[in-house]
Coordinates of C-alpha atoms and ligand atoms in Angstrom, one line a residue:
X1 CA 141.5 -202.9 45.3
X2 CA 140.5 -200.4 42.7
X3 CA 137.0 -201.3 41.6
X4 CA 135.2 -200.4 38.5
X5 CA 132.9 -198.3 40.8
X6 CA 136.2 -196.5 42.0
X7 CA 137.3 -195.6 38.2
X8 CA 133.8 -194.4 37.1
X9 CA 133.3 -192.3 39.6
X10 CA 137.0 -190.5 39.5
X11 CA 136.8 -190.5 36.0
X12 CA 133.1 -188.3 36.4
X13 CA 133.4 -186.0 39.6
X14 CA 138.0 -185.5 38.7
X15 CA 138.1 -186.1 34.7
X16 CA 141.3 -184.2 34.3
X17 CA 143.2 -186.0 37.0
X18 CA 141.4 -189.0 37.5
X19 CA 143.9 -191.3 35.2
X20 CA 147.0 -189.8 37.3
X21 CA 145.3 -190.9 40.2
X22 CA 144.4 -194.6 39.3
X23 CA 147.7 -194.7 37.7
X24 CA 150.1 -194.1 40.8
X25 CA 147.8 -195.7 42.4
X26 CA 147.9 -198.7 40.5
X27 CA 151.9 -198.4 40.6
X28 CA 152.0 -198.0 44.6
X29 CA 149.6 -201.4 45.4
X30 CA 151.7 -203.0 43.2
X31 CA 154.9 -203.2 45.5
X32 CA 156.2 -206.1 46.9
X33 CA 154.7 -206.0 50.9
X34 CA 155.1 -208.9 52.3
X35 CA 151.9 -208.7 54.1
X36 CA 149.4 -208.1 51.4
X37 CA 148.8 -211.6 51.2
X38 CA 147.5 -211.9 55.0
X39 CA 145.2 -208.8 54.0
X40 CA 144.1 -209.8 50.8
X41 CA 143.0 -213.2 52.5
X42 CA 141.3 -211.2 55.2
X43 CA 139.1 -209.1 52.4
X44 CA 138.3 -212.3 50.5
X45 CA 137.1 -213.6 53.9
X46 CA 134.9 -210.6 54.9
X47 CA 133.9 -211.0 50.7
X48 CA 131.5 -213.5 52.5
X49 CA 129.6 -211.7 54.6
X50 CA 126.2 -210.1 54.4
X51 CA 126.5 -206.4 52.9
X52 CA 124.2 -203.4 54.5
X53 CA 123.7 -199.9 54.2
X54 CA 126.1 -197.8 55.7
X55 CA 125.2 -194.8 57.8
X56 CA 126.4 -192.2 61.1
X57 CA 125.4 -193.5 64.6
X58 CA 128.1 -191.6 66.7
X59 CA 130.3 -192.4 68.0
X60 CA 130.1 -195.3 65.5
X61 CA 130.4 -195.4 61.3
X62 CA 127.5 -198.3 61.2
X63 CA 126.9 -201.0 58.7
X64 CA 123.2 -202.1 58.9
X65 CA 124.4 -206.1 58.2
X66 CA 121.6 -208.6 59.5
X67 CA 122.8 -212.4 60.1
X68 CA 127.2 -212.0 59.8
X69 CA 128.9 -214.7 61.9
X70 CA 130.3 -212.3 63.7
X71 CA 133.0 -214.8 64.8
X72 CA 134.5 -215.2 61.0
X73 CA 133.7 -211.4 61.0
X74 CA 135.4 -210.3 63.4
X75 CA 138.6 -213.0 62.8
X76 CA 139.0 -211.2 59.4
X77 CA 139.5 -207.9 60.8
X78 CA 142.0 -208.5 63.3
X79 CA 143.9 -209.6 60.4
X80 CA 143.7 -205.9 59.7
X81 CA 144.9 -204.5 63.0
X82 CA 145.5 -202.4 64.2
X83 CA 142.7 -200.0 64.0
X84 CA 143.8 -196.5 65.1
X85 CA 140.5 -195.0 63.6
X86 CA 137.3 -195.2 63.9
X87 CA 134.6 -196.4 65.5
X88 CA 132.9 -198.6 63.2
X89 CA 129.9 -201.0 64.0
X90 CA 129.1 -203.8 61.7
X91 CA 125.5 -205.6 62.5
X92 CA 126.2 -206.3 65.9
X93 CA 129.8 -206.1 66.2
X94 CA 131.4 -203.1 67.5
X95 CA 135.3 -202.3 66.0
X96 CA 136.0 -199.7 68.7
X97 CA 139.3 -198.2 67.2
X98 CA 142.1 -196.5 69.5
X99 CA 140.8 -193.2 68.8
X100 CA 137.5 -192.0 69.1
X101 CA 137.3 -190.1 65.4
X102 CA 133.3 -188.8 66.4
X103 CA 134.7 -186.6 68.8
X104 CA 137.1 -184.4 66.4
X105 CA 134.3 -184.7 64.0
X106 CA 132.3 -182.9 66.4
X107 CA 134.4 -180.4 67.2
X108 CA 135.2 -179.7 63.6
X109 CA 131.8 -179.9 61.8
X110 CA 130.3 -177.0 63.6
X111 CA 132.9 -174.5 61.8
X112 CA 133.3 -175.5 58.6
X113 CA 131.3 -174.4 54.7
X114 CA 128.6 -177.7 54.5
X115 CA 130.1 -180.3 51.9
X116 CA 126.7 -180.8 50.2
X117 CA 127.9 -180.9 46.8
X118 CA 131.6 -180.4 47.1
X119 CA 134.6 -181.9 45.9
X120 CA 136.2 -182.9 49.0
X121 CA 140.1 -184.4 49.5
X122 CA 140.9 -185.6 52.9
X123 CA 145.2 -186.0 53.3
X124 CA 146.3 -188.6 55.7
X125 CA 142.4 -190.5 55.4
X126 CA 143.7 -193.3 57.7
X127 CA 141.4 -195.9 56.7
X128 CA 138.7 -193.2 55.7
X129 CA 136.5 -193.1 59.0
X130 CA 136.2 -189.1 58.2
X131 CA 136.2 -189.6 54.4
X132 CA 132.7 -191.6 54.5
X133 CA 132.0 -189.0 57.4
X134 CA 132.5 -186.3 54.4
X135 CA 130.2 -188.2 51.7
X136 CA 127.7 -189.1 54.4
X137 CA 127.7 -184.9 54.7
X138 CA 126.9 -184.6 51.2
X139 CA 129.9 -184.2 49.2
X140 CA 129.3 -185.0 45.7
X141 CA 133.0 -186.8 45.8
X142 CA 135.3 -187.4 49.2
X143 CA 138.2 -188.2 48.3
X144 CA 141.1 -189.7 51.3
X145 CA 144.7 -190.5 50.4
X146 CA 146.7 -192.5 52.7
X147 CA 150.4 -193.7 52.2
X148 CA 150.3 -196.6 54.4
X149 CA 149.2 -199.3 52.5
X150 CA 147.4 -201.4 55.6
X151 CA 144.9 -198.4 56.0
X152 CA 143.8 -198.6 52.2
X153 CA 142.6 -202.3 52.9
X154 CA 141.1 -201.4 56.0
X155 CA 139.0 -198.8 53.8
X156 CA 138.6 -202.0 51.2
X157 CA 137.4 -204.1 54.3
X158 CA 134.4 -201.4 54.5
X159 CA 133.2 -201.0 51.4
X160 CA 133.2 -204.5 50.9
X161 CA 130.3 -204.7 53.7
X162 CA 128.6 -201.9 52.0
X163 CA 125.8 -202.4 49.5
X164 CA 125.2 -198.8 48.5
X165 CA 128.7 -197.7 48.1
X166 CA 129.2 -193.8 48.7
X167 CA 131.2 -191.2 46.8
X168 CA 134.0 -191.9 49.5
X169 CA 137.1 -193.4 47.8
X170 CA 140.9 -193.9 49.6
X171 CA 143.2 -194.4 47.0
X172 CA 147.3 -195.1 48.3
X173 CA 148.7 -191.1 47.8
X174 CA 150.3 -188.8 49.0
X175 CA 149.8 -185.2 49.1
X176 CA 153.0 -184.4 46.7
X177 CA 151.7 -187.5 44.1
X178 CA 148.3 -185.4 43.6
X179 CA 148.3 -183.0 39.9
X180 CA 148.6 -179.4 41.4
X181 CA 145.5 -178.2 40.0
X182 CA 142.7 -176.3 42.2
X183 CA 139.9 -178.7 42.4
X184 CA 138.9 -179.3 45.4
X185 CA 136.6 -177.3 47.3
X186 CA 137.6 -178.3 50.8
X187 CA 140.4 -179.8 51.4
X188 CA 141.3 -181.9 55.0
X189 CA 144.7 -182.0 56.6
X190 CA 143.9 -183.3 60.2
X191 CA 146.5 -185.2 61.8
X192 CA 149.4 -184.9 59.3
X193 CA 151.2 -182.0 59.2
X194 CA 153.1 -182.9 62.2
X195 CA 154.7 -185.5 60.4
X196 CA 155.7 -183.7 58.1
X197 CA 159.6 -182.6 57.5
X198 CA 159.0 -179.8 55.5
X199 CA 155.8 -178.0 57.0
X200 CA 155.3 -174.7 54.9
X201 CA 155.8 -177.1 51.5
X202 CA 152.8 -179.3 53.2
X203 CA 150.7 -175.9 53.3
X204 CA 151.9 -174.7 50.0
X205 CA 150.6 -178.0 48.3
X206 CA 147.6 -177.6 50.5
X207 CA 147.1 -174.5 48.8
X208 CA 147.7 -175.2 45.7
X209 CA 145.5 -178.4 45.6
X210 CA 142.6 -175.9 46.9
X211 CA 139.9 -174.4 44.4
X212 CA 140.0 -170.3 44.5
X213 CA 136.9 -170.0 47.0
X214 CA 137.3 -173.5 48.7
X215 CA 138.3 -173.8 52.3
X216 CA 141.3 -175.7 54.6
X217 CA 140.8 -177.3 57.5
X218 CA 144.0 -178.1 59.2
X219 CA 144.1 -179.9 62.6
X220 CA 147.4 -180.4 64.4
X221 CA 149.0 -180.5 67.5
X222 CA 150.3 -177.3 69.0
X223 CA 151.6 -175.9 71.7
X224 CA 150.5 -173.1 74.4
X225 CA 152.5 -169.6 73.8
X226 CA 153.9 -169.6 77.3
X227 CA 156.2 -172.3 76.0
X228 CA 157.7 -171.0 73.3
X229 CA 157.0 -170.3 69.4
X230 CA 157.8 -174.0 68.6
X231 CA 159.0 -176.7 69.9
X232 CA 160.7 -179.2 67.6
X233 CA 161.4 -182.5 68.8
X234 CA 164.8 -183.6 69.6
X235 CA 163.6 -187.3 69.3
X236 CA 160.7 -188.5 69.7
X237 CA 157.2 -187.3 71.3
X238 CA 154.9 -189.1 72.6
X239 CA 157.3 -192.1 71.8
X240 CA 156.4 -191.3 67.8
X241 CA 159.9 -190.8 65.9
X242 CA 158.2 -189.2 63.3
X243 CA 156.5 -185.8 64.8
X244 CA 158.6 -182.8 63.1
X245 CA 156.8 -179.5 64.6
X246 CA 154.6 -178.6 67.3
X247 CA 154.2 -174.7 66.9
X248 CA 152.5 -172.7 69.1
X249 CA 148.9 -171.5 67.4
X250 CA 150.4 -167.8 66.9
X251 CA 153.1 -169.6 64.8
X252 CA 150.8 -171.7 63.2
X253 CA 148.5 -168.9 61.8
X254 CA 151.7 -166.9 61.0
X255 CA 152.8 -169.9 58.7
X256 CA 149.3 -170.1 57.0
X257 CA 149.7 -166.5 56.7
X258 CA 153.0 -166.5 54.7
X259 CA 152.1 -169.6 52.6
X260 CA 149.3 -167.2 51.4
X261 CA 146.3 -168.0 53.5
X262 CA 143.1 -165.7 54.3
X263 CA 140.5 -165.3 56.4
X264 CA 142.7 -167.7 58.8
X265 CA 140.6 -168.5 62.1
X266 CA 141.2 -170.8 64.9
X267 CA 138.2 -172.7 66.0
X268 CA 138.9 -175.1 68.6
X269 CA 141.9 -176.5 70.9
X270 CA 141.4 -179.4 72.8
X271 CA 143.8 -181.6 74.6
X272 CA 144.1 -185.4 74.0
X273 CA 142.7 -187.2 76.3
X274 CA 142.0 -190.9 77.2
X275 CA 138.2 -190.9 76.0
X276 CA 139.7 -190.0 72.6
X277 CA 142.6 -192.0 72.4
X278 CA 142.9 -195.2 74.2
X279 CA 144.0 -198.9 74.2
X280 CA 141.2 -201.4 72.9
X281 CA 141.3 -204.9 71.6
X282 CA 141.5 -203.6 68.2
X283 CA 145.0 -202.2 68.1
X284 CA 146.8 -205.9 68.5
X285 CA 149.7 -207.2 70.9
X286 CA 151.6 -203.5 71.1
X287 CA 148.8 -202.1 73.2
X288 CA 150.0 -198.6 74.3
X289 CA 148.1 -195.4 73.8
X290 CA 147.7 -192.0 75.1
X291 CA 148.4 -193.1 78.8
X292 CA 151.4 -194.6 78.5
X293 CA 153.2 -192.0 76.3
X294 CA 151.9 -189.3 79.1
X295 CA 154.4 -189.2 82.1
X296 CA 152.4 -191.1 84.8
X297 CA 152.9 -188.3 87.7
X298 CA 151.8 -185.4 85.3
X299 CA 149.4 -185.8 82.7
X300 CA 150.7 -182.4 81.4
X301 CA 153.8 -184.1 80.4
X302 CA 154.8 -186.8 77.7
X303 CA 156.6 -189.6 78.7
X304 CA 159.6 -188.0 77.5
X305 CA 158.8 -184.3 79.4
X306 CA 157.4 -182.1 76.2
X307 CA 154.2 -180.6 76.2
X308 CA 151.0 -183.4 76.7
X309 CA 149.2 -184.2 73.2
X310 CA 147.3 -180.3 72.4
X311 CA 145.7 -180.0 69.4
X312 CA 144.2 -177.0 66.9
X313 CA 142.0 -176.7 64.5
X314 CA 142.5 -173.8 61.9
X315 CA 140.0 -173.1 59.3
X316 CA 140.9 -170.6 56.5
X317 CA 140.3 -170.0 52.5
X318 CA 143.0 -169.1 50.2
Ligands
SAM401 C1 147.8 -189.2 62.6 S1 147.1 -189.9 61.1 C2 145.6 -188.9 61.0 C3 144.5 -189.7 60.4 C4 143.2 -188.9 60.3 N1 143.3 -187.8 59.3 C5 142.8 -188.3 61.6 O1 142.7 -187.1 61.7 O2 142.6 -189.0 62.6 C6 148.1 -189.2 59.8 C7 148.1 -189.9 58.5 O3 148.6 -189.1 57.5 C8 149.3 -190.0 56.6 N2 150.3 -189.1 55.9 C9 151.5 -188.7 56.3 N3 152.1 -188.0 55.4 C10 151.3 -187.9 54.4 C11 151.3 -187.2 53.1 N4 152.4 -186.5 52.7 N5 150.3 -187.3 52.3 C12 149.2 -188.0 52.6 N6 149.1 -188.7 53.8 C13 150.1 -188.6 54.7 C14 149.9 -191.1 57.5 O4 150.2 -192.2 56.8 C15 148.8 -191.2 58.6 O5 148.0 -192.3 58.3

């Protein structure tokens, strides 16, 4: 999983963390999951296949192959499903993910310090669809961490079809595993907080992880003011056990605020909708998205009556 490419290139653009990194890293791949096998057959698989240059077509992350049997191709990863993120297009086959990750990128590119040159980290990287966004913007390293261990071989999947590998690396972290030094120059949190039990310690590491001029970008869902200051789930939301806070954007800024934040601005709030998120072929035999966690007679609604899918975007140094 962890190439030579991989080390050389933490070891140049993050010399004084780089070894923590590999290390955990090396500690977390090596846990007994009983379906690393399935996946590890599915990377030797796609090992096979032609290799091309990888660049942005939106919506799609495309791999410029010429001549994959697409068949064998596209057997190998559905042995990664399921794909929430994306869309990627390899030669001529088109991995359209559940979501629709070109259409936060657009909202979120327009606001944000350009990456040329910077030092990048992007929490919760699913299986890195933003994080090769990120290096395909210029950053001299992108760096995605993402717990869940199937997302890390979907990233593997990729860069095995590339043949002019970018500075875009997912390694199996989490936030609290990374050394609390300030190097990064922007720093990603989109999607994640929500999950997170403890939100203001998610921020605080944010911050701390942040370089003294860098920049935050924090997407999350929210809710409107009208309903409240926050809504915490009693169980789950949008049938996910694992959502912990849904504040309202006033709340939201006053939490970046007290963690220590500055220059906090919110750029954008869209609600989910079905373009974005959606069931495809991709996401294997459970195939419910957005729609069926909505309640069918109101669209405003989730399934189990709390606010419908909202989310912000929040931009701010520290
Ligand atoms: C909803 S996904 C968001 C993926 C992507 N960033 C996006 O915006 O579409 C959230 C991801 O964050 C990861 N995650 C949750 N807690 C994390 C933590 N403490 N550190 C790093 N990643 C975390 C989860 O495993 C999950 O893949």
């Amino acid at each position: 999983m962890i190439n030579n490419f991989t080390k050389q290139s933490l070891q140049s653009k993050l010399p004084s963390i780089s070894d923590e990194l590999l290390s955990i890293s090396k500690q977390t791949l090596a846990v007994n999951n009983g379906n690393i096998p399935k996946w590890e057959a599915a990377i030797n698989e796609i090992k096979k296949q032609p290799k091309g240059s990888i660049d942005y077509q939106a919506p799609y992350l495309t791999i410029h192959t010429k001549n994959n049997n697409i068949e064998a191709l596209q057997q190998s990863l559905k042995l990664l499903m399921p794909w929430r993120k994306g869309p990627y297009q390899i030669g001529d086959l088109q991995l359209d993910s559940e979501w629709r990750g070109d259409l936060k990128w657009d909202r979120v590119l327009p606001y944000i310090q350009p990456l040329k040159g910077k030092t990048v980290l992007d929490v919760g990287s699913g299986n890195g669809y933003f994080t090769y966004l990120m290096a395909l913007a210029g950053a001299e390293i992108a760096l995605g961490i993402e717990p869940f261990l199937l997302f890390n071989y979907q990233f593997q999947a990729m860069q095995t079809l590339i043949n002019n590998p970018l500075n875009a690396f997912v390694l199996p972290l989490k936030l609290e595993q990374i050394p609390e030094k300030p190097l990064f120059d922007t720093v990603f949190s989109m999607g994640v907080l929500y999950h997170q039990k403890n939100h203001l310690l998610h921020l605080q590491q944010l911050k701390t992880v942040l370089a003294e001029d860098g920049e935050l970008i924090l997407e999350t869902l929210i809710i409107d003011e009208k309903q409240g200051e926050q809504i915490i789930p009693q169980d789950r939301y949008a049938k996910m056990r694992n959502v912990w806070c849904l504040p309202s954007t006033n709340t939201l800024h006053t939490w970046l605020k007290r963690v220590g934040f500055k220059k906090i601005k919110l750029v954008d709030v869209t609600k989910t909708t079905p373009e974005e998120q959606r069931a495809t072929h991709w996401i294997g035999d459970n195939t419910q998205s957005l729609k069926d966690f909505l309640d069918p007679n109101d669209d405003y609604l989730t399934i189990e009556g709390l606010p419908a899918p909202k989310r912000a975007i929040f931009v701010c140094q520290k």
